[in-house]
Structures are given as structure tokens and as C-alpha cells.
């Protein structure tokens, strides 16, 4: 086992092969370690996220190093058969590459039983191991911008099925009508780690109607605006906020949906979690309640009935206009009592990028997989707001106390000043040249317009060049990871980042700077401050406390 630093609350365990990875995963699941919050397995690694207040890094490394990696003889009892129409656009190319006919590719693909090794990339996407050993093909050199839902593909020794339409670089050999992801099922992901899978050539089956026999294309997990967004859904005397303008993007967010890695779903959640908690406290809600997250200016909400709201996060001007035309600028970061017909508008932020709007009692919105967070990449959670939506409010609980006014964060990012983010080097710093490692910290990086909740796409004068070539097997990625694609320009992963990734991560933003990262506007300049040099961890030499890192400034 190798132990590689990821962040102050995460480490990556690298193993020799998939069998060892699954053996360690089984051991950690059978006998969980105190303080470990989540395990994200991949082809040869397990990302371990832990609570530094509950377990020291040295203790954690020592405990994992002592686990038995002998393969388990147990096999899953659940067998899923997936019918496939083998007419994929890469089938002929795969056959040519392997020196066999397309029919032989189909025969080999359907002739072996697979096991769900791990999940990631997208909700319901499972990496299937154990197929015919000859079916070992590289990813496409140029990924496609759109692969349809149900596409069956090969990459390396793995097979997989795309649960929804998305970009992708796997070699597509067919398509299935079976939905890999459906929120109407008790377990939305059809394929769970440990399940056995067998592919069946649909041409060999005698069926009258595929549509009647199997589920159709994968259902999007983002809810379309439903009856909960219309006036008819409001109960008598129920108050609400009506959306008059949405701004660039306004979505529901809470603290995220943790513990869903087994279905390929990452946590998502508010980009600035301290601001979300503050907004809820100001109106007397539990700090983990759902609030609105809006980027930039432009959101307008009209009160239907008497409501109490609070706006936190970015330093943005507010405007309140009454039904009879009076208008003034109330302060943010305090509770605001709105009368029936009052219109609250949020202007363009002077500092920061995202505002949070909480309403007393909380929004009457149904959670998805235990959370109201909208994951814009995975397509999980309530739909983004649309003009005209009615956001019903729940009654405020008895005894809830409206908090005193607060102050906005003192270090909100602006376009005028460079933003400094502390980073922990690793886990793949050694994949880059010494010059690239040095330039990560010595040059400044600009946030490009392609940035969003998935990540900040950065541009710098000096590209981060690799010292190691070849493909990196997909592995778990942490919130705040700085992943470097072949372009050499890093991407800073934020709340909606994918659960796993195939490009090396040179460093990760320290957890205490993640809220600041979530407030950085497009066009701002960043600098990265390494607080710990990259060094492989060993059971004997791991730091005694995950929070005690040498400051390299």
C-alpha cells in the first residue's frame, strides 16, 4: 500500500491492482475505522475522507496499513442481465484493433460475467470488471461531446453503461434500453458495488416490445418544476416567495447529500457553507436547512403573505420595493420582514460571487436522496428556479429565534485583489515536472468564464507539464482538488465535481479555504500557497495530527 496526501481531511490509498482494492474496501466496510466519513473506491485506489477532530492521520494510516489484503472469496448474490443492441459506432474499430470480427467482440462481451467494482463519473455509472481478458482497449484519443443514455462502452479492461447523455471517451459498442438510474426505484442506481452483471445480445431475444419489457431511457434526476412551484399547490394561508427574475442561476442548496458514493453520487451542497448556515440562523431555521443560492445579481423575489428572509454571502446591494411603490436599500446579513407584495431584489455583488437567501420556516421542497441540494453536473436535486415559480414556505417552528444581525465575511474575493488559497500538495504531485510544481505557486491564475459550480477553470502563462505520461486510472477526487487535464491549465473542483476523475491532481485547496473558493468571481486572479510539500505517507512517518502541517510560506 502507498499512502498519498490529498487534503487536511483526506488521503488516497494506492494498491497494486483491483483485487487488492476490493479486498481493502471489504475490510474497511466490515470493520469501519472511527472517524472515517466516506470511502470512494476506484481501480487501484481508495479515497478516504475522515474527521481530523476524531482521528489523527498517523493513527489512520497505521490502522489501514494493518488490514489484510487477501482476496475475499465471497461473491454477490444479485445478478443483473442487461440486454444490448450491439450497433455502437466504435464496434468495428474495436474489432479491428483486437484483430477479430465485430461478431466475435459481441460473443466475448456477452460470454463473461462481470462484477460492479466501483461507481463514479455520474450517478448510476458502474465500472464493471471481470470480462473477457482480450477486451482491453484504450479510451478514445478525443472524447465525444455527447454520448447517449444507455450507451455501452469499453475502456481499459472495464465495461460500463452511460446512465445519462454526457460527454465521454469510452469506446461505444452498443446501447441498452434499460435505465441505469431512476429515482422511482427504491435504489435509483440499478448497479450497486458487488452486483454481478451479464450482457445479453438483444438480437438473440424473442421480445414483442422492448419498450414494454424494459425501462426506457434513463430518467433525469433533476425534478422539472412541479405542482410545488405553482399557486394551486399552496395550502390555505400558506406564505410563499414568487420568483420574478432568476439572475444567472438560482438553485436550492443545503449542506449536501453525503454517503451516496455507492450510487456514484457526490455530496454537492452550498458553495459557501458558512454563508448558508448564517442565513438560516438569521431567520431562526436549523443551520442545515435548504436556502437559495444565486450567482451574480438579478434575483427578484416577491412575498406572498408576510414572510421573513435573510440574504448572506456576497457583498451585494439589496433593494426592497413595496406594493405601493416605496423603495429603499435594506442591509444584508440580517432578518428582513417582508409584507404581502414586497419585492426583494439582489444586485451585482461588489465582492464575492454568490448570495444565499433563507426564509423563516424553510422552503417546502422535497429532498432527493436525503438532500435538497441541486447537483448541476450529476443532474440530482430540485430544478433551477424559473420565472413565475412559487416557493411555498413551511410554518416556523415554535420557539425558533431570529438571530441578531451579522457581518459579511471579511475576506470576500474581488476582481481588484489577488485571492490567496492555501493548498496541500498531492496526491499526484510526482506526475509533474519540478518546474510545474514550482509554477503552481509562483505564478498567478485567472478564473475563466467557463467556470461554474463544477469547478473554476483557470488560465496561467506557464502550463503545468507532466513528468509522467500515459493514462491515470480513474480515482476518487476530493472537494478542492486541482486536477490538471492535458491542456496543462488546472481545474479547481468545487461542490458539483465528479466523484472520480482520470486526470492527475497536483494539489487540493485546504478545507478552511473552500468557502472562499466558492465566492471567487469570474475574472479574478488567484495564487496558491502550499502549506505542505508533497511527501508519501508511511505508517511510521505520518504526521501525528492531520492539522499539523508545516507552513511553507
mmCIF file of C-alpha atoms in Angstrom, residues 314-541:
data_model
loop_
_atom_site.group_PDB
_atom_site.id
_atom_site.type_symbol
_atom_site.label_atom_id
_atom_site.label_comp_id
_atom_site.label_asym_id
_atom_site.label_seq_id
_atom_site.Cartn_x
_atom_site.Cartn_y
_atom_site.Cartn_z
ATOM 1 C CA UNK A 314 -21.501 38.004 -1.334
ATOM 2 C CA UNK A 315 -21.483 41.735 -0.650
ATOM 3 C CA UNK A 316 -24.392 42.631 -2.925
ATOM 4 C CA UNK A 317 -26.758 45.632 -2.768
ATOM 5 C CA UNK A 318 -30.381 44.843 -1.893
ATOM 6 C CA UNK A 319 -33.460 46.744 -2.992
ATOM 7 C CA UNK A 320 -36.867 46.435 -1.331
ATOM 8 C CA UNK A 321 -39.935 47.843 -3.109
ATOM 9 C CA UNK A 322 -43.372 47.788 -1.510
ATOM 10 C CA UNK A 323 -46.660 47.153 -3.292
ATOM 11 C CA UNK A 324 -47.452 50.894 -3.196
ATOM 12 C CA UNK A 325 -44.163 51.866 -4.855
ATOM 13 C CA UNK A 326 -41.957 52.886 -1.924
ATOM 14 C CA UNK A 327 -38.332 51.732 -2.281
ATOM 15 C CA UNK A 328 -35.163 51.626 -0.186
ATOM 16 C CA UNK A 329 -31.932 49.627 0.271
ATOM 17 C CA UNK A 330 -32.036 47.361 3.329
ATOM 18 C CA UNK A 331 -28.825 45.799 4.691
ATOM 19 C CA UNK A 332 -27.843 42.207 4.091
ATOM 20 C CA UNK A 333 -26.870 39.764 6.849
ATOM 21 C CA UNK A 334 -29.918 40.494 8.955
ATOM 22 C CA UNK A 335 -33.524 39.315 9.118
ATOM 23 C CA UNK A 336 -35.877 41.282 6.841
ATOM 24 C CA UNK A 337 -39.622 41.289 7.417
ATOM 25 C CA UNK A 338 -41.484 41.390 4.101
ATOM 26 C CA UNK A 339 -45.121 42.395 3.794
ATOM 27 C CA UNK A 340 -47.505 40.959 1.229
ATOM 28 C CA UNK A 341 -46.438 42.211 -2.211
ATOM 29 C CA UNK A 342 -42.955 43.390 -1.214
ATOM 30 C CA UNK A 343 -40.337 42.750 -3.914
ATOM 31 C CA UNK A 344 -36.756 41.988 -2.851
ATOM 32 C CA UNK A 345 -34.021 42.359 -5.491
ATOM 33 C CA UNK A 346 -30.343 41.383 -5.291
ATOM 34 C CA UNK A 347 -27.881 43.497 -7.260
ATOM 35 C CA UNK A 348 -24.480 42.691 -8.755
ATOM 36 C CA UNK A 349 -22.039 41.748 -5.960
ATOM 37 C CA UNK A 350 -19.287 44.208 -5.088
ATOM 38 C CA UNK A 351 -17.271 41.374 -3.544
ATOM 39 C CA UNK A 352 -17.802 37.634 -3.707
ATOM 40 C CA UNK A 353 -19.967 35.838 -6.252
ATOM 41 C CA UNK A 354 -22.834 34.010 -4.520
ATOM 42 C CA UNK A 355 -25.651 35.110 -2.225
ATOM 43 C CA UNK A 356 -27.831 32.880 -0.054
ATOM 44 C CA UNK A 357 -31.494 33.561 0.696
ATOM 45 C CA UNK A 358 -33.118 31.772 3.639
ATOM 46 C CA UNK A 359 -36.787 32.150 4.602
ATOM 47 C CA UNK A 360 -38.212 31.698 8.081
ATOM 48 C CA UNK A 361 -39.796 28.249 8.399
ATOM 49 C CA UNK A 362 -37.852 26.892 5.450
ATOM 50 C CA UNK A 363 -38.832 26.137 1.873
ATOM 51 C CA UNK A 364 -41.439 23.420 1.243
ATOM 52 C CA UNK A 365 -39.246 21.499 -1.177
ATOM 53 C CA UNK A 366 -38.967 17.710 -1.351
ATOM 54 C CA UNK A 367 -35.478 16.297 -0.784
ATOM 55 C CA UNK A 368 -33.855 13.980 -3.330
ATOM 56 C CA UNK A 369 -31.744 11.210 -1.795
ATOM 57 C CA UNK A 370 -31.965 12.952 1.554
ATOM 58 C CA UNK A 371 -30.935 16.445 0.421
ATOM 59 C CA UNK A 372 -32.393 19.483 -1.331
ATOM 60 C CA UNK A 373 -29.051 20.332 -2.963
ATOM 61 C CA UNK A 374 -29.065 20.719 -6.737
ATOM 62 C CA UNK A 375 -26.076 18.978 -8.325
ATOM 63 C CA UNK A 376 -25.755 20.656 -11.715
ATOM 64 C CA UNK A 377 -23.277 18.101 -13.081
ATOM 65 C CA UNK A 378 -24.943 14.898 -11.921
ATOM 66 C CA UNK A 379 -28.493 16.138 -12.516
ATOM 67 C CA UNK A 380 -29.689 15.352 -8.994
ATOM 68 C CA UNK A 381 -31.996 17.551 -6.924
ATOM 69 C CA UNK A 382 -34.627 20.237 -7.499
ATOM 70 C CA UNK A 383 -34.582 22.054 -10.827
ATOM 71 C CA UNK A 384 -33.055 25.548 -11.036
ATOM 72 C CA UNK A 385 -35.585 28.306 -10.442
ATOM 73 C CA UNK A 386 -37.666 29.674 -13.306
ATOM 74 C CA UNK A 387 -39.552 32.947 -13.561
ATOM 75 C CA UNK A 388 -43.020 32.548 -12.071
ATOM 76 C CA UNK A 389 -42.164 29.710 -9.678
ATOM 77 C CA UNK A 390 -43.958 29.869 -6.325
ATOM 78 C CA UNK A 391 -41.732 28.745 -3.476
ATOM 79 C CA UNK A 392 -44.019 27.698 -0.661
ATOM 80 C CA UNK A 393 -42.791 28.181 2.906
ATOM 81 C CA UNK A 394 -43.291 25.931 5.897
ATOM 82 C CA UNK A 395 -44.643 27.268 9.203
ATOM 83 C CA UNK A 396 -41.881 28.406 11.538
ATOM 84 C CA UNK A 397 -41.390 26.029 14.475
ATOM 85 C CA UNK A 398 -42.391 27.156 17.932
ATOM 86 C CA UNK A 399 -39.526 28.643 19.858
ATOM 87 C CA UNK A 400 -37.396 29.454 16.812
ATOM 88 C CA UNK A 401 -35.349 32.577 17.495
ATOM 89 C CA UNK A 402 -34.411 35.120 14.835
ATOM 90 C CA UNK A 403 -30.713 35.878 15.218
ATOM 91 C CA UNK A 404 -29.095 39.279 15.621
ATOM 92 C CA UNK A 405 -27.587 40.929 12.516
ATOM 93 C CA UNK A 406 -24.240 39.549 11.403
ATOM 94 C CA UNK A 407 -21.312 40.894 9.426
ATOM 95 C CA UNK A 408 -20.342 39.630 5.970
ATOM 96 C CA UNK A 409 -17.087 37.697 5.632
ATOM 97 C CA UNK A 410 -14.099 39.996 5.888
ATOM 98 C CA UNK A 411 -12.095 38.413 3.062
ATOM 99 C CA UNK A 412 -14.623 38.138 0.237
ATOM 100 C CA UNK A 413 -12.789 37.847 -3.120
ATOM 101 C CA UNK A 414 -12.850 40.795 -5.523
ATOM 102 C CA UNK A 415 -11.627 41.466 -9.038
ATOM 103 C CA UNK A 416 -9.195 44.081 -7.755
ATOM 104 C CA UNK A 417 -7.196 41.961 -5.309
ATOM 105 C CA UNK A 418 -5.466 38.608 -5.751
ATOM 106 C CA UNK A 419 -7.114 35.760 -3.878
ATOM 107 C CA UNK A 420 -4.716 33.512 -1.957
ATOM 108 C CA UNK A 421 -5.756 29.911 -1.304
ATOM 109 C CA UNK A 422 -3.776 27.512 0.885
ATOM 110 C CA UNK A 423 -3.186 24.127 -0.749
ATOM 111 C CA UNK A 424 -1.917 20.708 0.284
ATOM 112 C CA UNK A 425 0.356 19.170 -2.358
ATOM 113 C CA UNK A 426 -0.707 15.725 -3.605
ATOM 114 C CA UNK A 427 -1.797 13.108 -4.316
ATOM 115 C CA UNK A 428 -0.213 13.131 -7.810
ATOM 116 C CA UNK A 429 2.339 15.926 -7.486
ATOM 117 C CA UNK A 430 5.034 13.484 -8.614
ATOM 118 C CA UNK A 431 3.329 13.209 -12.011
ATOM 119 C CA UNK A 432 4.525 16.751 -12.785
ATOM 120 C CA UNK A 433 7.912 18.279 -13.518
ATOM 121 C CA UNK A 434 9.674 20.256 -10.762
ATOM 122 C CA UNK A 435 9.149 23.373 -12.859
ATOM 123 C CA UNK A 436 5.387 22.752 -12.968
ATOM 124 C CA UNK A 437 5.227 22.197 -9.215
ATOM 125 C CA UNK A 438 7.097 25.459 -8.658
ATOM 126 C CA UNK A 439 4.995 27.455 -11.133
ATOM 127 C CA UNK A 440 1.755 26.334 -9.484
ATOM 128 C CA UNK A 441 2.699 28.537 -6.525
ATOM 129 C CA UNK A 442 4.836 31.230 -8.138
ATOM 130 C CA UNK A 443 2.519 32.388 -10.898
ATOM 131 C CA UNK A 444 -0.986 33.773 -10.684
ATOM 132 C CA UNK A 445 -4.039 32.175 -12.285
ATOM 133 C CA UNK A 446 -7.139 33.836 -13.709
ATOM 134 C CA UNK A 447 -10.654 32.419 -13.360
ATOM 135 C CA UNK A 448 -12.104 31.957 -16.853
ATOM 136 C CA UNK A 449 -15.755 32.394 -17.943
ATOM 137 C CA UNK A 450 -16.080 28.606 -18.354
ATOM 138 C CA UNK A 451 -16.179 28.275 -14.550
ATOM 139 C CA UNK A 452 -19.293 27.090 -12.706
ATOM 140 C CA UNK A 453 -20.389 25.027 -9.714
ATOM 141 C CA UNK A 454 -18.424 22.037 -11.045
ATOM 142 C CA UNK A 455 -15.142 23.915 -10.864
ATOM 143 C CA UNK A 456 -13.093 27.002 -11.556
ATOM 144 C CA UNK A 457 -11.272 26.692 -14.871
ATOM 145 C CA UNK A 458 -8.010 28.562 -14.525
ATOM 146 C CA UNK A 459 -5.599 30.091 -17.033
ATOM 147 C CA UNK A 460 -1.937 30.843 -16.397
ATOM 148 C CA UNK A 461 1.025 31.858 -18.534
ATOM 149 C CA UNK A 462 3.027 28.709 -17.735
ATOM 150 C CA UNK A 463 1.366 25.367 -18.370
ATOM 151 C CA UNK A 464 1.704 22.589 -15.811
ATOM 152 C CA UNK A 465 3.701 19.951 -17.678
ATOM 153 C CA UNK A 466 3.763 16.297 -16.715
ATOM 154 C CA UNK A 467 6.829 14.290 -15.862
ATOM 155 C CA UNK A 468 4.873 11.053 -16.351
ATOM 156 C CA UNK A 469 2.915 10.124 -19.462
ATOM 157 C CA UNK A 470 0.156 7.611 -20.028
ATOM 158 C CA UNK A 471 -3.328 7.338 -18.572
ATOM 159 C CA UNK A 472 -4.087 7.569 -14.883
ATOM 160 C CA UNK A 473 -6.728 5.017 -13.868
ATOM 161 C CA UNK A 474 -9.839 6.774 -12.578
ATOM 162 C CA UNK A 475 -9.639 7.552 -8.869
ATOM 163 C CA UNK A 476 -11.667 9.418 -6.275
ATOM 164 C CA UNK A 477 -11.459 13.201 -6.319
ATOM 165 C CA UNK A 478 -11.851 15.463 -3.310
ATOM 166 C CA UNK A 479 -13.642 18.778 -2.981
ATOM 167 C CA UNK A 480 -10.992 21.420 -3.695
ATOM 168 C CA UNK A 481 -8.820 19.164 -5.889
ATOM 169 C CA UNK A 482 -6.684 20.871 -8.539
ATOM 170 C CA UNK A 483 -6.983 18.464 -11.461
ATOM 171 C CA UNK A 484 -4.748 19.053 -14.474
ATOM 172 C CA UNK A 485 -6.045 17.909 -17.896
ATOM 173 C CA UNK A 486 -3.703 17.549 -20.917
ATOM 174 C CA UNK A 487 -4.024 21.282 -21.627
ATOM 175 C CA UNK A 488 -1.838 21.999 -18.575
ATOM 176 C CA UNK A 489 -4.365 24.519 -17.233
ATOM 177 C CA UNK A 490 -5.762 23.356 -13.861
ATOM 178 C CA UNK A 491 -9.386 22.997 -12.840
ATOM 179 C CA UNK A 492 -10.277 23.662 -9.192
ATOM 180 C CA UNK A 493 -13.054 21.204 -8.306
ATOM 181 C CA UNK A 494 -15.958 22.739 -6.406
ATOM 182 C CA UNK A 495 -19.260 21.468 -4.984
ATOM 183 C CA UNK A 496 -20.600 19.686 -8.089
ATOM 184 C CA UNK A 497 -17.336 18.000 -9.105
ATOM 185 C CA UNK A 498 -17.426 14.376 -10.321
ATOM 186 C CA UNK A 499 -16.897 11.638 -7.749
ATOM 187 C CA UNK A 500 -13.981 10.167 -9.713
ATOM 188 C CA UNK A 501 -11.597 11.546 -12.314
ATOM 189 C CA UNK A 502 -8.909 10.323 -14.701
ATOM 190 C CA UNK A 503 -6.521 13.293 -14.738
ATOM 191 C CA UNK A 504 -3.782 13.741 -12.099
ATOM 192 C CA UNK A 505 -4.443 16.040 -9.132
ATOM 193 C CA UNK A 506 -1.416 18.163 -8.285
ATOM 194 C CA UNK A 507 -2.799 19.657 -5.047
ATOM 195 C CA UNK A 508 -6.010 20.395 -3.144
ATOM 196 C CA UNK A 509 -7.316 23.551 -1.501
ATOM 197 C CA UNK A 510 -7.287 23.350 2.299
ATOM 198 C CA UNK A 511 -10.802 22.769 3.715
ATOM 199 C CA UNK A 512 -10.824 26.089 5.574
ATOM 200 C CA UNK A 513 -10.461 27.978 2.268
ATOM 201 C CA UNK A 514 -13.213 26.141 0.360
ATOM 202 C CA UNK A 515 -15.900 28.706 1.216
ATOM 203 C CA UNK A 516 -13.597 31.456 -0.045
ATOM 204 C CA UNK A 517 -13.024 29.478 -3.258
ATOM 205 C CA UNK A 518 -16.788 29.234 -3.740
ATOM 206 C CA UNK A 519 -17.070 33.031 -3.704
ATOM 207 C CA UNK A 520 -14.416 33.793 -6.336
ATOM 208 C CA UNK A 521 -15.920 35.689 -9.300
ATOM 209 C CA UNK A 522 -15.074 35.110 -12.953
ATOM 210 C CA UNK A 523 -12.097 37.235 -13.950
ATOM 211 C CA UNK A 524 -10.456 37.232 -10.522
ATOM 212 C CA UNK A 525 -6.780 36.327 -10.049
ATOM 213 C CA UNK A 526 -5.604 33.545 -7.723
ATOM 214 C CA UNK A 527 -2.392 32.486 -6.104
ATOM 215 C CA UNK A 528 -1.819 29.131 -4.412
ATOM 216 C CA UNK A 529 0.118 28.894 -1.157
ATOM 217 C CA UNK A 530 1.433 25.363 -0.443
ATOM 218 C CA UNK A 531 1.248 24.661 3.288
ATOM 219 C CA UNK A 532 2.776 21.213 2.935
ATOM 220 C CA UNK A 533 5.286 19.813 0.450
ATOM 221 C CA UNK A 534 4.363 16.578 -1.289
ATOM 222 C CA UNK A 535 5.620 13.551 0.591
ATOM 223 C CA UNK A 536 4.370 9.995 0.558
ATOM 224 C CA UNK A 537 2.989 9.000 3.958
ATOM 225 C CA UNK A 538 4.206 5.906 5.786
ATOM 226 C CA UNK A 539 2.810 4.217 8.875
ATOM 227 C CA UNK A 540 5.974 5.194 10.782
ATOM 228 C CA UNK A 541 6.391 8.746 9.498
#
